[in-house]
Amino acid sequence: MGNPAKPFVCPAVNCGKSFQRGEHAKRHSASLHTPDAVKVPCPYPNSDHKSTRGDNLKQRMNSHRREKGGGGIGSLDGSAIDEDKDRK
């Protein structure tokens, strides 16, 4: 049987991934197993990554910047963006 700590199993055939929360299983299924899910390519130069979710794409772009030594969130050219400037 499945992992009791992860009782929510993806219903897609041959997937078998399990999750602690039902909404995580639904999100997984909708983004990976839905034929009409829109995959947005990473705009970072020379990246072939595509994502169905904006939060995952943002993480991917941040990983490019960290590899380049640019730190966290920034523009495509690696320059920093002040996330707190709108909160001041």
XYZ file of C-alpha atoms in Angstrom:
88
model
C 0.000 0.000 0.000
C 1.032 3.679 -0.183
C 2.911 5.802 2.288
C 0.631 6.574 5.283
C 2.346 9.957 5.704
C 1.342 10.781 2.106
C -2.196 9.482 1.689
C -3.147 11.510 -1.418
C -2.100 9.603 -4.544
C -2.060 11.034 -8.063
C -4.887 9.397 -10.029
C -2.993 9.413 -13.347
C -2.177 6.002 -14.789
C 1.429 4.919 -14.121
C 2.247 7.982 -11.990
C 1.934 6.754 -8.409
C 3.244 9.937 -6.765
C 1.782 10.586 -3.344
C 1.368 13.774 -1.351
C 0.697 14.877 2.226
C -2.081 17.233 1.159
C -4.931 16.774 -1.282
C -4.417 20.162 -2.912
C -0.806 19.224 -3.706
C -2.000 16.088 -5.509
C -4.562 18.149 -7.457
C -1.955 20.773 -8.383
C 0.468 18.056 -9.508
C -2.170 16.326 -11.615
C -3.417 19.557 -13.204
C 0.047 20.800 -14.109
C 1.586 17.539 -15.333
C -1.214 15.247 -16.467
C -3.660 17.656 -18.131
C -3.236 17.615 -21.920
C -4.186 21.263 -22.364
C -1.870 22.603 -19.634
C 0.057 25.536 -21.092
C 3.820 25.140 -20.745
C 5.629 28.465 -20.646
C 9.293 28.404 -21.670
C 11.901 29.879 -19.366
C 12.916 33.227 -20.898
C 16.464 32.902 -19.589
C 18.996 32.612 -22.451
C 19.891 29.030 -23.478
C 17.324 27.449 -21.147
C 15.085 24.718 -22.541
C 12.978 24.431 -19.362
C 9.185 24.776 -19.642
C 6.800 25.167 -16.731
C 3.040 25.034 -16.265
C 3.187 27.068 -13.060
C 4.429 30.599 -12.522
C 5.930 29.852 -9.112
C 8.031 27.026 -10.546
C 9.176 29.220 -13.423
C 10.207 31.929 -10.955
C 12.230 29.361 -8.968
C 13.860 28.171 -12.173
C 14.873 31.683 -13.158
C 16.293 32.276 -9.675
C 18.397 29.122 -10.025
C 19.865 30.544 -13.245
C 20.751 33.743 -11.411
C 22.375 31.851 -8.529
C 24.461 29.830 -11.002
C 25.522 33.111 -12.589
C 26.269 34.606 -9.174
C 23.464 37.135 -9.392
C 21.698 36.177 -6.184
C 17.936 35.943 -5.969
C 15.190 37.679 -7.848
C 16.278 39.955 -10.654
C 15.711 40.813 -14.266
C 16.806 38.586 -17.134
C 20.099 40.422 -17.394
C 20.912 39.493 -13.784
C 20.406 42.957 -12.298
C 18.719 43.017 -8.919
C 15.121 43.990 -8.274
C 14.192 45.543 -4.945
C 11.113 43.524 -3.923
C 10.449 45.788 -0.937
C 10.412 49.087 -2.854
C 6.644 48.912 -3.450
C 5.988 48.269 0.235
C 7.702 51.463 1.441
